[in-house]
CSV table of C-alpha atoms in Angstrom, one decimal:
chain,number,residue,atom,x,y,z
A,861,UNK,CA,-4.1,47.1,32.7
A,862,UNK,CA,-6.0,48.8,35.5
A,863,UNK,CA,-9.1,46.7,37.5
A,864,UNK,CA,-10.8,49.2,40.0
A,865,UNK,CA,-12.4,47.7,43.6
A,866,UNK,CA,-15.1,50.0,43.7
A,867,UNK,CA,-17.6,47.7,46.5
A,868,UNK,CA,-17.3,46.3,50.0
A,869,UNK,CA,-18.2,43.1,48.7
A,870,UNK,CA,-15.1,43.1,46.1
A,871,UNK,CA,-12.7,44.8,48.6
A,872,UNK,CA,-13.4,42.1,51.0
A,873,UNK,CA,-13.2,38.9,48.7
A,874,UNK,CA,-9.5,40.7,47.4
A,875,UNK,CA,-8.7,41.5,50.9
A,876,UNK,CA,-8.8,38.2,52.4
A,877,UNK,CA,-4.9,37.0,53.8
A,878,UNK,CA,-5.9,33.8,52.9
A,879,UNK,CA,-7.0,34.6,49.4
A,880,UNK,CA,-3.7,37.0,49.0
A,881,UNK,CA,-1.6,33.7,49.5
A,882,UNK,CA,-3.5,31.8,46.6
A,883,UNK,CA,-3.1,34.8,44.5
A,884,UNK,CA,0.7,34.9,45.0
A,885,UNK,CA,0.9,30.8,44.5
A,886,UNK,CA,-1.1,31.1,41.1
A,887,UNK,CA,1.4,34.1,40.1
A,888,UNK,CA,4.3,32.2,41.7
A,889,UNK,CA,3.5,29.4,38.8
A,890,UNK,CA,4.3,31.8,35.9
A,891,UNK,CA,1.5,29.8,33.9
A,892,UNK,CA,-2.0,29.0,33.9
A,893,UNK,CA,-2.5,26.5,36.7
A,894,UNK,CA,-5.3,24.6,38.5
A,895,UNK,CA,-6.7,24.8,41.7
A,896,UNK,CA,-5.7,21.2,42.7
A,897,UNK,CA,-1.9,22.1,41.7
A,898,UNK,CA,-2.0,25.1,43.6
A,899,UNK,CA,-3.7,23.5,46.7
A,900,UNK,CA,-0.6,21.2,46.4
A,901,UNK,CA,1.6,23.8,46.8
A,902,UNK,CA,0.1,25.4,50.0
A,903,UNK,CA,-0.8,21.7,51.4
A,904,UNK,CA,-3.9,22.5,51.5
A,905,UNK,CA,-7.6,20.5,50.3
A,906,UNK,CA,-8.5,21.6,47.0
A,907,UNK,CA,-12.2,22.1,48.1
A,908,UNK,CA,-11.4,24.8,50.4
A,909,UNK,CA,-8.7,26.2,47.8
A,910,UNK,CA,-11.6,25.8,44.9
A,911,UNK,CA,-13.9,28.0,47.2
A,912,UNK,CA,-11.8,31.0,47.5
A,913,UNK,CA,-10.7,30.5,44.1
A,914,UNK,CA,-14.2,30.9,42.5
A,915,UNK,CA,-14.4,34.2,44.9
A,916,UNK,CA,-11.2,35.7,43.1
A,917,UNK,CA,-12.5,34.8,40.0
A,918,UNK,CA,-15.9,36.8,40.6
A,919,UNK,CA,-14.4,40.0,40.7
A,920,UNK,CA,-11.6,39.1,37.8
A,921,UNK,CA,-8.6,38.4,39.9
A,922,UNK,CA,-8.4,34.7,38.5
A,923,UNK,CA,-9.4,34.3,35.1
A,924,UNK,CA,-10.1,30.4,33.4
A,925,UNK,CA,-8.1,30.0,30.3
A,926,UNK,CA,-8.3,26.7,29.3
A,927,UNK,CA,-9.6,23.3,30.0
A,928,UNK,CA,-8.4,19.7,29.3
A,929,UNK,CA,-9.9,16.2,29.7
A,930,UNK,CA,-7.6,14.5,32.1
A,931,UNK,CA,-8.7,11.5,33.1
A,932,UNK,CA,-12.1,11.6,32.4
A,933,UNK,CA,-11.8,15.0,34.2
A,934,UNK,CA,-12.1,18.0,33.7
A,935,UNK,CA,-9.1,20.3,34.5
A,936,UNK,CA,-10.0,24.1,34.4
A,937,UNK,CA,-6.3,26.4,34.4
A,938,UNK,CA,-6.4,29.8,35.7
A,939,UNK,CA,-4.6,32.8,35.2
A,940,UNK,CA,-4.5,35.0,37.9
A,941,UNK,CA,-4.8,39.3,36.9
A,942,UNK,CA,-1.3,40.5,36.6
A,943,UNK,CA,-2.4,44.4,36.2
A,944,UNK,CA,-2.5,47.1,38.3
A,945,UNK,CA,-5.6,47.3,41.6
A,946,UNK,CA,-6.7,50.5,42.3
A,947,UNK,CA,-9.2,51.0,45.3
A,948,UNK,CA,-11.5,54.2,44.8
A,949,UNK,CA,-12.9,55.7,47.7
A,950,UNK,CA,-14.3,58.7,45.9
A,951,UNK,CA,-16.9,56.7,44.4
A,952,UNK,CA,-18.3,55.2,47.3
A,953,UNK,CA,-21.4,56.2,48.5
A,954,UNK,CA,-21.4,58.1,51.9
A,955,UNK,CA,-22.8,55.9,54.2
A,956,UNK,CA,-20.5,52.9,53.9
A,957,UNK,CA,-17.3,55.1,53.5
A,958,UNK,CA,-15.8,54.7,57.0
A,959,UNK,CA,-16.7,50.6,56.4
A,960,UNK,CA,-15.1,51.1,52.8
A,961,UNK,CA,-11.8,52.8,54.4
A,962,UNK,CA,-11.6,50.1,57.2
A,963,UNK,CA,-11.6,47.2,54.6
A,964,UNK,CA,-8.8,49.2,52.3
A,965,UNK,CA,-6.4,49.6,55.4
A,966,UNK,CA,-6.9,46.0,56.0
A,967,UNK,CA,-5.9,45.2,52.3
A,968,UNK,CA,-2.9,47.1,52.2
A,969,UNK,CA,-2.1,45.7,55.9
A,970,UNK,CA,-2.3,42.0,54.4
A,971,UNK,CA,-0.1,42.8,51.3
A,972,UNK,CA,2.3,44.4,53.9
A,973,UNK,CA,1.9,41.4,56.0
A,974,UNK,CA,2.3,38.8,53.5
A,975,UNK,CA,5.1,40.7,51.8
A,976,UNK,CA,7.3,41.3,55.1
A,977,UNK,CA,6.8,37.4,55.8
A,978,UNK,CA,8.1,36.5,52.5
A,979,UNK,CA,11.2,38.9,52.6
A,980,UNK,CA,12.4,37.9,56.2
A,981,UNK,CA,12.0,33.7,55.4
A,982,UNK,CA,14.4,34.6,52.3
A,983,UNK,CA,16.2,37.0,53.9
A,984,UNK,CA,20.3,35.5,54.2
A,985,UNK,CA,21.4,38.3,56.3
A,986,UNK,CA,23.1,40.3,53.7
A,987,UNK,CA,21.8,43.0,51.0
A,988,UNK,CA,23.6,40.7,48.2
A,989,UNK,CA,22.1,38.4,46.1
A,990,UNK,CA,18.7,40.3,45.5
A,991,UNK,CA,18.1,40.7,49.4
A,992,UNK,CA,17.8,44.6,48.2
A,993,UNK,CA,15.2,47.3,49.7
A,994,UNK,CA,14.9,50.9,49.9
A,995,UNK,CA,13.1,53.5,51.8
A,996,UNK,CA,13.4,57.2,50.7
A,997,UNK,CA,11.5,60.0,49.9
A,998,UNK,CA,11.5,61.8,46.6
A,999,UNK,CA,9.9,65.1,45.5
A,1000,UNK,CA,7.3,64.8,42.3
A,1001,UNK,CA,5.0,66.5,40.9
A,1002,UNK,CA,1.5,64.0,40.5
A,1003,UNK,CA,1.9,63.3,37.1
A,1004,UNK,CA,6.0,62.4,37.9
A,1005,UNK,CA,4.4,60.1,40.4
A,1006,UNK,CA,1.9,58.6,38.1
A,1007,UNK,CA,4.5,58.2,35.5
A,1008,UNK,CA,7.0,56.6,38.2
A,1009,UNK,CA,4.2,54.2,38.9
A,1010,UNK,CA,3.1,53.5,35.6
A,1011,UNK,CA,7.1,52.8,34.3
A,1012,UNK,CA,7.3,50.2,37.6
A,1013,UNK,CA,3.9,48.3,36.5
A,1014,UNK,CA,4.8,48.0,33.1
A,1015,UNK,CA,8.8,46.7,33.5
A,1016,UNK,CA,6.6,44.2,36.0
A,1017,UNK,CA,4.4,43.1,33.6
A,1018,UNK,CA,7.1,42.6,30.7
A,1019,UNK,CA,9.6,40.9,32.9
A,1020,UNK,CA,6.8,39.0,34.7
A,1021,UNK,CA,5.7,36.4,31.7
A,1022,UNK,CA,9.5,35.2,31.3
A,1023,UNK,CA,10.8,31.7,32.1
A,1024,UNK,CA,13.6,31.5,34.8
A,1025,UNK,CA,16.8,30.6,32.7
A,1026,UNK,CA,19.8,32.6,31.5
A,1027,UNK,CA,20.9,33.8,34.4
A,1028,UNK,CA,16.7,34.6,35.3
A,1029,UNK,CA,15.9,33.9,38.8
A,1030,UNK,CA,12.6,34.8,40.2
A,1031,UNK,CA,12.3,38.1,42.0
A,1032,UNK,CA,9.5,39.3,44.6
A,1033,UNK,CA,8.6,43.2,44.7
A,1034,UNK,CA,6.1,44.8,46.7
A,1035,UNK,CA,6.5,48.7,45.8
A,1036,UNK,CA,4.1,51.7,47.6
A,1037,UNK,CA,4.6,54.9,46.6
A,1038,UNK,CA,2.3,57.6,48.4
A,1039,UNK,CA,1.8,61.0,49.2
A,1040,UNK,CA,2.9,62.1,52.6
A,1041,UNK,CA,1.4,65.7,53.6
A,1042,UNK,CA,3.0,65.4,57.1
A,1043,UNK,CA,5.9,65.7,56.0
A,1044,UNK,CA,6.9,69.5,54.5
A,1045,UNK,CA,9.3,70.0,52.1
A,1046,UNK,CA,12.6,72.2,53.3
């Protein structure tokens, strides 16, 4: 599953810190939750979580999959997108370009952001017990790259919908793989 970002409007609504962090808690439930449970679980009012919710939702990063009477209320259960984001700058027209760049860098600054804090508060000082990362360079052609990336979203998204349990823990993975033309090949 691929959803493209191709305006401002939708870059900025996905590129929101603040928004990132609901994402992740939603994902971090491994089912279809509400907005009150996550709000909860960041300690935070649901009102303001409910806000920035329906903003995900309007450009089909949360998704409402159910709803149950609880209470005499109404409990709505979201599901946030578990596919792959691609940001297209070729389709942007010309005069908001620069303005389109500046908002992608400051996307893929708050998933760096996000994913660094994450790492170092369950980081135990040793590379054992899935404290693992890795930073090399490898030589692809594009479609090796786009098959490298394609095999990593897909063993995500099968290993992603399974229950913690026989010998399952939960695993975080934030993955980049780019072209560098600084960088020439010996």
């Amino acid at each position: 599953m691929k959803k493209e970002l191709k305006t401002l409007e939708e870059i900025r609504i996905y590129s929101d810190p603040y928004r990132i962090q609901i994402l992740n808690e939603f994902i971090s439930f491994n089912r279809p939750a509400t907005v009150k449970e996550v709000a909860d679980a960041l300690h935070e009012v649901p009102a303001k979580v409910y806000y920035h919710a329906k903003k995900l939702e309007s450009i089909g990063m949360l998704e409402l999959v159910d709803t149950k009477l609880v209470n005499g209320i109404t409990a709505k259960y979201y599901e946030p997108y578990k596919g792959q984001v691609i940001i297209r700058k070729s389709e942007v027209d010309d005069t908001i370009k620069q303005v389109f760049q500046s908002e992608a860098e400051k996307l893929v600054s708050n998933f760096y952001d996000e994913n660094k804090k994450r790492f170092l508060q369950n980081y135990s000082g040793s590379m054992s017990k899935g404290n693992l990362f890795n930073n090399s360079s490898i030589y692809l052609t594009e479609q090796e790259a786009e098959q490298l990336f394609s095999m990593i979203n897909e063993f995500c998204e099968q290993h992603g919908h399974l229950s913690p349990g026989e010998g399952r823990v939960r695993y975080e993975m934030f993955f980049t793989l780019f072209h560098n033309p600084d960088i020439k090949s010996k």
